[in-house]
PDB file of N, CA and C in Angstrom:
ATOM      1  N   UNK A   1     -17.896  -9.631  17.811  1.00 72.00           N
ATOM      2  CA  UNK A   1     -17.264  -9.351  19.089  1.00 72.00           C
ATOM      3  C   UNK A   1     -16.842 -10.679  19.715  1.00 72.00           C
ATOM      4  N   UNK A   2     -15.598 -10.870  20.534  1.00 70.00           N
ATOM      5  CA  UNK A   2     -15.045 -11.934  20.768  1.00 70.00           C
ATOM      6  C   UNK A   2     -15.283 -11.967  22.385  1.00 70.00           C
ATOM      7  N   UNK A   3     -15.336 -13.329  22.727  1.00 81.00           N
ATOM      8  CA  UNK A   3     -15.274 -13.234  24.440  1.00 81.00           C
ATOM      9  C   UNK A   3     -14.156 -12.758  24.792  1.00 81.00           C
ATOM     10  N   UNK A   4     -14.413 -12.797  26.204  1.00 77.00           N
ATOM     11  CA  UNK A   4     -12.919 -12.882  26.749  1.00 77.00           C
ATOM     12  C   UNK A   4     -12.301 -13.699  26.526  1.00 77.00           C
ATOM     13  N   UNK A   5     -12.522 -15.288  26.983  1.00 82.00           N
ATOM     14  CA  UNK A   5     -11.619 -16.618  26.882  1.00 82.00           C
ATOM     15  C   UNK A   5     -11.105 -16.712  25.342  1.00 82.00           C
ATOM     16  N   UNK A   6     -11.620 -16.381  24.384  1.00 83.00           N
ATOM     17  CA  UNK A   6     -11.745 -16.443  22.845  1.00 83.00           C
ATOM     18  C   UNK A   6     -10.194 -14.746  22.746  1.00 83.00           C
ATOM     19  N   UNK A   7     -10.233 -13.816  23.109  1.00 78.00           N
ATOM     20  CA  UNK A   7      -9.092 -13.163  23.110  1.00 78.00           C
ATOM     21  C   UNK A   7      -8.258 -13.820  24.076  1.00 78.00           C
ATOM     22  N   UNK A   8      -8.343 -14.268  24.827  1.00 77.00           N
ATOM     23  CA  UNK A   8      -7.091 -14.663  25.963  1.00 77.00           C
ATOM     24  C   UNK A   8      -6.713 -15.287  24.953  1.00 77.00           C
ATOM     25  N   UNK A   9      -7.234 -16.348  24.239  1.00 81.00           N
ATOM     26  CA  UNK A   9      -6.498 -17.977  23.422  1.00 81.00           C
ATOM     27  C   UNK A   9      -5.301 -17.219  22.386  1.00 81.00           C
ATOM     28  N   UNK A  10      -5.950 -16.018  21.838  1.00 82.00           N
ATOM     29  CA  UNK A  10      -5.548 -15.223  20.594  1.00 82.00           C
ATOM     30  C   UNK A  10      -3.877 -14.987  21.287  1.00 82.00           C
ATOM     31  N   UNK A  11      -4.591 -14.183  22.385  1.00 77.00           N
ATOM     32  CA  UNK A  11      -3.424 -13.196  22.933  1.00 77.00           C
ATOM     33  C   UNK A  11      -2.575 -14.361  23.367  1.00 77.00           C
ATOM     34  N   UNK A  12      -2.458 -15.486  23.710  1.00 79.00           N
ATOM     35  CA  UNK A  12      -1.989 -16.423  24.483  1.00 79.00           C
ATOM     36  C   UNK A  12      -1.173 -17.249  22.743  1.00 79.00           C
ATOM     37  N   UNK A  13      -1.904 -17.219  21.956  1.00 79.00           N
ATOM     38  CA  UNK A  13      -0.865 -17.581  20.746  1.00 79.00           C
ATOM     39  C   UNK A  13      -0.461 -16.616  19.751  1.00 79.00           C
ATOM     40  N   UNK A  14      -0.281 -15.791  20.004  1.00 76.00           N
ATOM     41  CA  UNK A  14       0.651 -14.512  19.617  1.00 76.00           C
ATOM     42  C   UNK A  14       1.450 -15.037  20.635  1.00 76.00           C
ATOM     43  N   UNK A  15       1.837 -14.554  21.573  1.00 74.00           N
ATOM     44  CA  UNK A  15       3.181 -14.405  22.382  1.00 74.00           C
ATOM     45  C   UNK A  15       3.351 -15.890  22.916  1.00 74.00           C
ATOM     46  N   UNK A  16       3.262 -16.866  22.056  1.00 78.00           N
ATOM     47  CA  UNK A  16       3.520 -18.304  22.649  1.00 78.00           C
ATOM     48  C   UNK A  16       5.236 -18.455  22.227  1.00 78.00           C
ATOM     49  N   UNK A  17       5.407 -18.278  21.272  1.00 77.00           N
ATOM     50  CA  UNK A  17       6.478 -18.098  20.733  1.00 77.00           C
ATOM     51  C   UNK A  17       7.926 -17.135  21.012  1.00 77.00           C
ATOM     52  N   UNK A  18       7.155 -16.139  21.763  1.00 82.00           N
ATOM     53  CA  UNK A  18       8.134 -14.574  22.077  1.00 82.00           C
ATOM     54  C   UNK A  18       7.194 -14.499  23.395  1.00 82.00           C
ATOM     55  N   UNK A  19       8.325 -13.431  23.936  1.00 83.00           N
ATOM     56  CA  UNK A  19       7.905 -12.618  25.371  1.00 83.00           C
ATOM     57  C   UNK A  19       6.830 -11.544  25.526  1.00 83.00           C
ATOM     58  N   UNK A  20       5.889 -11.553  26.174  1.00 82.00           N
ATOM     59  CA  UNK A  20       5.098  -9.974  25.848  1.00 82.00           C
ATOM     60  C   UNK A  20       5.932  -9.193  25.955  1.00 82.00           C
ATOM     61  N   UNK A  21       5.535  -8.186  25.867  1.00 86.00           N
ATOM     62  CA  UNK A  21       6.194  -6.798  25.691  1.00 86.00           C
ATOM     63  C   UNK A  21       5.680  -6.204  27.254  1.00 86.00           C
ATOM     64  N   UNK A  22       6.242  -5.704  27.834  1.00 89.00           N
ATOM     65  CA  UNK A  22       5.781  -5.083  29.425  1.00 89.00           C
ATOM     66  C   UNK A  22       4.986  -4.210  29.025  1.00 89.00           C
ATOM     67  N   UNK A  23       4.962  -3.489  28.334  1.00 88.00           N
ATOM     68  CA  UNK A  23       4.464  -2.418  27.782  1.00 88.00           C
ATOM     69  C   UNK A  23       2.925  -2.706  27.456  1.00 88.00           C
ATOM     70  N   UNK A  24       2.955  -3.776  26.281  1.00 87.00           N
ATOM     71  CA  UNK A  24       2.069  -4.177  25.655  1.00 87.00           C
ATOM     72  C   UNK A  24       0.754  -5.129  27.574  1.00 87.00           C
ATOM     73  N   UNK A  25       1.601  -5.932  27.910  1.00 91.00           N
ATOM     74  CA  UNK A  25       1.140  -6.602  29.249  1.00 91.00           C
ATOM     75  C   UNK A  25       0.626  -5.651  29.908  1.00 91.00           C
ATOM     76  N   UNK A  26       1.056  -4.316  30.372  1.00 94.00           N
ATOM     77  CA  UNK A  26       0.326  -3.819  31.372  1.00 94.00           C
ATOM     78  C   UNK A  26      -0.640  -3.262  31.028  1.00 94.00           C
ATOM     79  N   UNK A  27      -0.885  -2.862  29.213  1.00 92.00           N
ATOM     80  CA  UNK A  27      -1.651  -2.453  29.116  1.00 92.00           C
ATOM     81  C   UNK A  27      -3.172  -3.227  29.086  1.00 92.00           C
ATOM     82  N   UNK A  28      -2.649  -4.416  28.988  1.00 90.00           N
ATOM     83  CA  UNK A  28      -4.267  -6.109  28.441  1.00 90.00           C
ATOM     84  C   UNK A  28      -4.235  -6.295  30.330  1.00 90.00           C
ATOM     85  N   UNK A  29      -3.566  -6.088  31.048  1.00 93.00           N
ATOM     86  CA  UNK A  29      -3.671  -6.225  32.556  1.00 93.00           C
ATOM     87  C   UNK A  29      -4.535  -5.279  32.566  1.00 93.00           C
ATOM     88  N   UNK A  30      -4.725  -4.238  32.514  1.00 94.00           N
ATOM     89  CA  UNK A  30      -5.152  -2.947  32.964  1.00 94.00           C
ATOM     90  C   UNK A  30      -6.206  -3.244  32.432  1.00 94.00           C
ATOM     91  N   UNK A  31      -6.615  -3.444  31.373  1.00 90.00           N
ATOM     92  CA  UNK A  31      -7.560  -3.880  30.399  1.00 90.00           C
ATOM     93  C   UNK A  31      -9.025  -4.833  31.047  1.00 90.00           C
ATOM     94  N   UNK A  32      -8.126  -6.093  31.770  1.00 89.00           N
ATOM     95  CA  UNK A  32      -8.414  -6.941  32.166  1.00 89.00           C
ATOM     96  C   UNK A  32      -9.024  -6.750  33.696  1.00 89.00           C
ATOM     97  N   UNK A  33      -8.218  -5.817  33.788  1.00 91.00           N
ATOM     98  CA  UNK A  33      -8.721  -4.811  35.556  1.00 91.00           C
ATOM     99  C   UNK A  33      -8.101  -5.764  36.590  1.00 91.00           C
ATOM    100  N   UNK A  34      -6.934  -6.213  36.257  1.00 93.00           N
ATOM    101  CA  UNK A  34      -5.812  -6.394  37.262  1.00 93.00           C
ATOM    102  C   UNK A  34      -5.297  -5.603  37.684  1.00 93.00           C
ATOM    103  N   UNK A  35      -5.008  -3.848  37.762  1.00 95.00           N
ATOM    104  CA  UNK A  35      -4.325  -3.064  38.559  1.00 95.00           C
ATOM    105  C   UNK A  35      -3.380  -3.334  39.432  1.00 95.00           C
ATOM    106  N   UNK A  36      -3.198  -4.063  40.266  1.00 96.00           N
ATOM    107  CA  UNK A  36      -1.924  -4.269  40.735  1.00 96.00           C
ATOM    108  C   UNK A  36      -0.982  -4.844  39.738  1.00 96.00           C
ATOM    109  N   UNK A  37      -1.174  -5.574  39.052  1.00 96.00           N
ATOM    110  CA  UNK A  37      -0.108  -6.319  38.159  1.00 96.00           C
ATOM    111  C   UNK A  37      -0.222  -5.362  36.744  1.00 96.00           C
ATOM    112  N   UNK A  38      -0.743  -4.344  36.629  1.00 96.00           N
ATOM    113  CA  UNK A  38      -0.382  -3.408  35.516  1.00 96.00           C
ATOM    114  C   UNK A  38       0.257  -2.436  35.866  1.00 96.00           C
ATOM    115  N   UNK A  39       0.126  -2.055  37.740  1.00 97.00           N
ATOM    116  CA  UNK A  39       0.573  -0.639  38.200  1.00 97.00           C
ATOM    117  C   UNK A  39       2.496  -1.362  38.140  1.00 97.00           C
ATOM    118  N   UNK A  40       2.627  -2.806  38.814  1.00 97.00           N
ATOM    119  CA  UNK A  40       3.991  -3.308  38.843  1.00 97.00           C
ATOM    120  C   UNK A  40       4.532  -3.400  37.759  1.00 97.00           C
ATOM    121  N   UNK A  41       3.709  -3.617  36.149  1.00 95.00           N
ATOM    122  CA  UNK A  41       4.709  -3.632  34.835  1.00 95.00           C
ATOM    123  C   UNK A  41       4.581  -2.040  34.832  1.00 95.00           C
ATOM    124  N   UNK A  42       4.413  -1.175  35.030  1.00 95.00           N
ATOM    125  CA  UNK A  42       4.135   0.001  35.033  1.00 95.00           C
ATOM    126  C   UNK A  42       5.897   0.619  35.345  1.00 95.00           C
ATOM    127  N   UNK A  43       5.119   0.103  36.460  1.00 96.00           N
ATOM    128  CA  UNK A  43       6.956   0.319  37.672  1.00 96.00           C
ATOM    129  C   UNK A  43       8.063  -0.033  37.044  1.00 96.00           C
ATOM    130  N   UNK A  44       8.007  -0.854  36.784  1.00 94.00           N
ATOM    131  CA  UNK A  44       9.450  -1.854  35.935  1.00 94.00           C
ATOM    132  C   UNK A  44      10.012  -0.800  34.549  1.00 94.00           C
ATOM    133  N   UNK A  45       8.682  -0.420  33.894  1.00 91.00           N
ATOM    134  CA  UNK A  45       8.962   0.438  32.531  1.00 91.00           C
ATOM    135  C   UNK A  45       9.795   1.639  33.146  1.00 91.00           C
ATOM    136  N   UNK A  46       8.692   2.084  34.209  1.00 92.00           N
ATOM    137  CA  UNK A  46       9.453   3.645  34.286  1.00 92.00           C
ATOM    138  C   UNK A  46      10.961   3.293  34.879  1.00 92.00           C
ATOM    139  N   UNK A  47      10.624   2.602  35.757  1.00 93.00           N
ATOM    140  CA  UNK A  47      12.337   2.251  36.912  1.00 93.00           C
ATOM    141  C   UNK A  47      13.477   1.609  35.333  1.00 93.00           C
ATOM    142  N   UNK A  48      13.112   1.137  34.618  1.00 88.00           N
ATOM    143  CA  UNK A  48      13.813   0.583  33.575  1.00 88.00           C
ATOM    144  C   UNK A  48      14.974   1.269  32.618  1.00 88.00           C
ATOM    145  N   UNK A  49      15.591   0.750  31.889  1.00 81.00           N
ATOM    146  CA  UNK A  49      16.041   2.050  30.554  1.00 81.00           C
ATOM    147  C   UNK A  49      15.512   2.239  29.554  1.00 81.00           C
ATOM    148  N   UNK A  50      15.245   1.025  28.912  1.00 75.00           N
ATOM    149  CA  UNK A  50      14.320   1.188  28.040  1.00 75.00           C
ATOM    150  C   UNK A  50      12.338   2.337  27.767  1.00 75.00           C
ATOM    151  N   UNK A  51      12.456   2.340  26.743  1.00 74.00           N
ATOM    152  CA  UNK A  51      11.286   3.395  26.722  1.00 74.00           C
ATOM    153  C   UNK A  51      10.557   3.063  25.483  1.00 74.00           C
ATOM    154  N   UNK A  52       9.578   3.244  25.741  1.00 75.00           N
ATOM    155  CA  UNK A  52       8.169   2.717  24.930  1.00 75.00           C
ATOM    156  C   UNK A  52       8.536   3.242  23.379  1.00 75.00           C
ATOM    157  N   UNK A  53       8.236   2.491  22.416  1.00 65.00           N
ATOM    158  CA  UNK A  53       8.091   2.752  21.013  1.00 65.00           C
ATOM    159  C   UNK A  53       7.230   3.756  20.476  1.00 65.00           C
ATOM    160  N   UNK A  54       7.908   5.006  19.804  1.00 68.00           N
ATOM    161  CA  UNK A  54       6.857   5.420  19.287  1.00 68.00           C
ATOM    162  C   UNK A  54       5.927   4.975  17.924  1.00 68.00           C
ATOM    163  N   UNK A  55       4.650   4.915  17.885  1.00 65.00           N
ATOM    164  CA  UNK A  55       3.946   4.885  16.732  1.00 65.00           C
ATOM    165  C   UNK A  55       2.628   4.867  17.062  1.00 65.00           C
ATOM    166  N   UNK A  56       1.951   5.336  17.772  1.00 66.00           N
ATOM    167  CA  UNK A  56       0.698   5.737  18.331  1.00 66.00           C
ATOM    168  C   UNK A  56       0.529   6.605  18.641  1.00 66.00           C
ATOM    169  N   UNK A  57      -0.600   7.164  18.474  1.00 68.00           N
ATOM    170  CA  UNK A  57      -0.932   8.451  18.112  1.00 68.00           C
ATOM    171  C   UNK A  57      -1.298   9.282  19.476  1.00 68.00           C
ATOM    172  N   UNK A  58      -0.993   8.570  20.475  1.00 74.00           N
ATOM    173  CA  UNK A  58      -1.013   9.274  21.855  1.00 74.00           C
ATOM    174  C   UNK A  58       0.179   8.732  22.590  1.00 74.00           C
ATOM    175  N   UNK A  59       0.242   9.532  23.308  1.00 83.00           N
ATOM    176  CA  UNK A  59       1.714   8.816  24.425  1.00 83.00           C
ATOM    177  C   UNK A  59       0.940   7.725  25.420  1.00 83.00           C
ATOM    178  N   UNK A  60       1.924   7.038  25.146  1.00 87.00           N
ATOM    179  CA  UNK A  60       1.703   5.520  26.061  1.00 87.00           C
ATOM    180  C   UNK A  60       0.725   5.771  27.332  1.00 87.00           C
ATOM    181  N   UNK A  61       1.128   6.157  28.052  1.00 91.00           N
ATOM    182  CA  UNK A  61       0.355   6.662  29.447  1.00 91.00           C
ATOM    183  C   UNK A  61      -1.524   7.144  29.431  1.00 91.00           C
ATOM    184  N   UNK A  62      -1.440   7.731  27.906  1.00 91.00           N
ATOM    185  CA  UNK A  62      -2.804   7.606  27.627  1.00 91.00           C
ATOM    186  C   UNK A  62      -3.799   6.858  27.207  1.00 91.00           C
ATOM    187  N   UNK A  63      -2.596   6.019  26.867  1.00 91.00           N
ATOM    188  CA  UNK A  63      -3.623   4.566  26.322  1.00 91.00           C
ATOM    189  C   UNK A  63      -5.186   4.584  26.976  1.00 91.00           C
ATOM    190  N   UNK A  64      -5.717   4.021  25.910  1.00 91.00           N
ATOM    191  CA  UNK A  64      -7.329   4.152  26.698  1.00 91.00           C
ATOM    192  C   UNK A  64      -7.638   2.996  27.029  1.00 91.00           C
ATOM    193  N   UNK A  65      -6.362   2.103  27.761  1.00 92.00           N
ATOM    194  CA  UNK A  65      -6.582   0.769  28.496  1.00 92.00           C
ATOM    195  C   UNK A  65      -6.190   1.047  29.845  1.00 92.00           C
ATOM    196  N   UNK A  66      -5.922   2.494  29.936  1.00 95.00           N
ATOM    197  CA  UNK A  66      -5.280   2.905  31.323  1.00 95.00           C
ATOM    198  C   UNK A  66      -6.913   3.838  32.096  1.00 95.00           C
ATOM    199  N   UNK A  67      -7.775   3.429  31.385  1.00 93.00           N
ATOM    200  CA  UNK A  67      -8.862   4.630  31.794  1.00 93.00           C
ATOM    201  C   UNK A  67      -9.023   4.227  33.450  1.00 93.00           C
ATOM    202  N   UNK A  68      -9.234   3.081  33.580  1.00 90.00           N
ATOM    203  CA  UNK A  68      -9.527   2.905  35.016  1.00 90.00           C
ATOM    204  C   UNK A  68      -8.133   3.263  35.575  1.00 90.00           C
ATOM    205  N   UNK A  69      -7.120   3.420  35.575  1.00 94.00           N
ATOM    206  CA  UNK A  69      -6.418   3.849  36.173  1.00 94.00           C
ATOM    207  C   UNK A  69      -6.305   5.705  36.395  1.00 94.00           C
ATOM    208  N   UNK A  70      -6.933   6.219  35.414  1.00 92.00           N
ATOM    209  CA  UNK A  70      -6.551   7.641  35.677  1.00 92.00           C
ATOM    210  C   UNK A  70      -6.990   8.750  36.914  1.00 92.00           C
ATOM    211  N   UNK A  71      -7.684   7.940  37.824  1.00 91.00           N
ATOM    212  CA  UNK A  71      -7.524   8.583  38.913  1.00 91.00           C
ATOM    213  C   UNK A  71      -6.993   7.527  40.209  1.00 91.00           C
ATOM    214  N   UNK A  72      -5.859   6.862  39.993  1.00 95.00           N
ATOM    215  CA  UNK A  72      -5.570   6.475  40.972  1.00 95.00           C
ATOM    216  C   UNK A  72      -3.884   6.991  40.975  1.00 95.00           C
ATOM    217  N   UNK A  73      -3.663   7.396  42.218  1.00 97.00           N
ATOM    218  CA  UNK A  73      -2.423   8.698  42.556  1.00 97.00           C
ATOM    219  C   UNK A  73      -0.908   7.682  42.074  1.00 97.00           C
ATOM    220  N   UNK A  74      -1.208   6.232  42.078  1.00 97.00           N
ATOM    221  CA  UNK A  74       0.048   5.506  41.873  1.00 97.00           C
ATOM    222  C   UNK A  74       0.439   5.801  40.342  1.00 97.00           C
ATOM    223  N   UNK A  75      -0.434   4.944  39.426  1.00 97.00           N
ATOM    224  CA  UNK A  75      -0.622   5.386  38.202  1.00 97.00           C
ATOM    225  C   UNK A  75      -0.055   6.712  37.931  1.00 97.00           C
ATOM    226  N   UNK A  76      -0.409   8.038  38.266  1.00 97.00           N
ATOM    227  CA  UNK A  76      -0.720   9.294  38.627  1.00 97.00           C
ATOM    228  C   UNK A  76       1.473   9.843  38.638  1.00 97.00           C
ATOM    229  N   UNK A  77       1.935   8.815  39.672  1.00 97.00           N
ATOM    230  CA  UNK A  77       2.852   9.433  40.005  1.00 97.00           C
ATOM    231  C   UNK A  77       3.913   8.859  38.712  1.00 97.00           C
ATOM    232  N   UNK A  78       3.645   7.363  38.462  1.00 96.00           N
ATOM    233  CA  UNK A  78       4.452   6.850  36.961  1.00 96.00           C
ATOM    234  C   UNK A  78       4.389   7.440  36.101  1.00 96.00           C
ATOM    235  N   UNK A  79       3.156   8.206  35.935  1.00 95.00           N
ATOM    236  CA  UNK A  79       3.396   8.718  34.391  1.00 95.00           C
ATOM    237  C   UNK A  79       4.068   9.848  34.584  1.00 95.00           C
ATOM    238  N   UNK A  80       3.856  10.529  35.837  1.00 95.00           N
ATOM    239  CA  UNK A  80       5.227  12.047  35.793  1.00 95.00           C
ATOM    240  C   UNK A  80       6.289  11.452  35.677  1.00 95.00           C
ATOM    241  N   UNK A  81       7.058  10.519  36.659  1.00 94.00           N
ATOM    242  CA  UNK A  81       8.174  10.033  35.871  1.00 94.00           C
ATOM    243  C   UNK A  81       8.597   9.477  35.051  1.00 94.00           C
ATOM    244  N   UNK A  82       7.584   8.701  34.450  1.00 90.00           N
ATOM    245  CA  UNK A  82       7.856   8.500  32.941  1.00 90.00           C
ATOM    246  C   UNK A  82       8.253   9.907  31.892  1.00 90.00           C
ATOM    247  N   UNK A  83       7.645  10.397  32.632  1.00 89.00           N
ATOM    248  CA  UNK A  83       7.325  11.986  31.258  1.00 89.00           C
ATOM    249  C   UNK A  83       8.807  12.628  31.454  1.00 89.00           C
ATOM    250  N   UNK A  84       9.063  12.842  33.132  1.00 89.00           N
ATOM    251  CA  UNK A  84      10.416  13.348  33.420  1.00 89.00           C
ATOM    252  C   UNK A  84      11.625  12.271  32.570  1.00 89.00           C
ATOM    253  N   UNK A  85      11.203  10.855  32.414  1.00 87.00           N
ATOM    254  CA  UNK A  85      12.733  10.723  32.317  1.00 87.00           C
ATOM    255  C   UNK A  85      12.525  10.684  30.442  1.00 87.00           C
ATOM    256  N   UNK A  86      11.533  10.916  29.940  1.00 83.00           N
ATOM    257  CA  UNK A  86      11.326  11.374  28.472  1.00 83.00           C
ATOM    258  C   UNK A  86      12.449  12.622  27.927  1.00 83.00           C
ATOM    259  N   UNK A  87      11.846  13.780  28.895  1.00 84.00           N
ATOM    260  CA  UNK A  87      11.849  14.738  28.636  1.00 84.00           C
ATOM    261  C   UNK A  87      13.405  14.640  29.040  1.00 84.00           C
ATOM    262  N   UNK A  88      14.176  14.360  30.020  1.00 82.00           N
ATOM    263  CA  UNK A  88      15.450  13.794  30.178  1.00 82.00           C
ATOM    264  C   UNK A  88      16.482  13.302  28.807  1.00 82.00           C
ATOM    265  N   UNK A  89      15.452  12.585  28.284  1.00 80.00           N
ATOM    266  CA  UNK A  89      16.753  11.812  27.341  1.00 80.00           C
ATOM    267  C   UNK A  89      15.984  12.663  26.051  1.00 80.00           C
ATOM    268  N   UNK A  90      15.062  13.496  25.630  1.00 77.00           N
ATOM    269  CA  UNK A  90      14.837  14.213  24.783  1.00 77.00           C
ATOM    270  C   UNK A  90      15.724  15.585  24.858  1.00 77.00           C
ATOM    271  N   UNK A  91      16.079  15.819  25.831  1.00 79.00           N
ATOM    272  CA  UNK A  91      16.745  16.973  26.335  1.00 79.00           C
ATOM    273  C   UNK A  91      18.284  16.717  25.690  1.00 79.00           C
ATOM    274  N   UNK A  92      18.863  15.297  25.735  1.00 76.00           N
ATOM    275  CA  UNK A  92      20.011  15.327  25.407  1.00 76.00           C
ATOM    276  C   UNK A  92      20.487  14.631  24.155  1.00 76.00           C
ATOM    277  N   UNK A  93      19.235  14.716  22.977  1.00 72.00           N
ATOM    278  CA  UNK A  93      19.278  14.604  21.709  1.00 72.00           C
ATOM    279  C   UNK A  93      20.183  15.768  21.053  1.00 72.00           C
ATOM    280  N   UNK A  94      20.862  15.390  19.854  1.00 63.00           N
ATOM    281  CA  UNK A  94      21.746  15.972  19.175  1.00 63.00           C
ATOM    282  C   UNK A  94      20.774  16.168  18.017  1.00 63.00           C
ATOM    283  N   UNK A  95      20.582  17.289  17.128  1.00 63.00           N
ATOM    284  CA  UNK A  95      20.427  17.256  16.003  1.00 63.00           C
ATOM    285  C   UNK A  95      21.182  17.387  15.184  1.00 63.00           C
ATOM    286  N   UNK A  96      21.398  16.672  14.167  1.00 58.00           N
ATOM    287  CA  UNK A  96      21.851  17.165  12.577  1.00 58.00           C
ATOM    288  C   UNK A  96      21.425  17.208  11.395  1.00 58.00           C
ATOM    289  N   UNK A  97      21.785  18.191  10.184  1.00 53.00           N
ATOM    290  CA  UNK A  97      21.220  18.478   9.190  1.00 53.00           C
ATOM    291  C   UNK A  97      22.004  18.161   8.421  1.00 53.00           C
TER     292      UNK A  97
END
């Protein structure tokens, strides 16, 4: 098991090179139990165009770095609009065969 300061260094040379990912940030914020500065990358995602990558086996919002957040109503109100503007641009997928 690693300290904290011992993951910060990690996490701090991974993205020395490249930008975090907002995504990826709010979730090591949240993590970290900064809440305000995870609920604001939060904000930015949903208010944004861009939309989270799928390849995890839960939707973003469930991340289990968001636990301390799941009863707070801010949190609460991002992930409905996150979900709304999902379900938005899923709505106006084309299929073809």
């Amino acid at each position: 098991i690693l300290s904290l300061d011992e993951i910060n260094t990690k996490i701090a040379a991974i993205f020395s090179e490249k930008e975090m990912p907002i995504s990826f940030n709010a979730e090591y914020s949240a993590l970290l139990g900064n809440v305000e500065h995870a609920l604001t990358l939060l904000q930015s995602l949903v208010d944004g165009e861009d939309v989270i990558p799928i390849g995890r086996y839960y939707a973003y919002f469930d991340s289990p770095a968001f636990l301390l957040l799941d009863e707070d109503k801010r949190f609460l109100e991002l992930k409905k609009r996150y979900q709304r503007k999902l379900d938005l641009l899923n709505s106006s997928l084309m299929w073809r065969l």
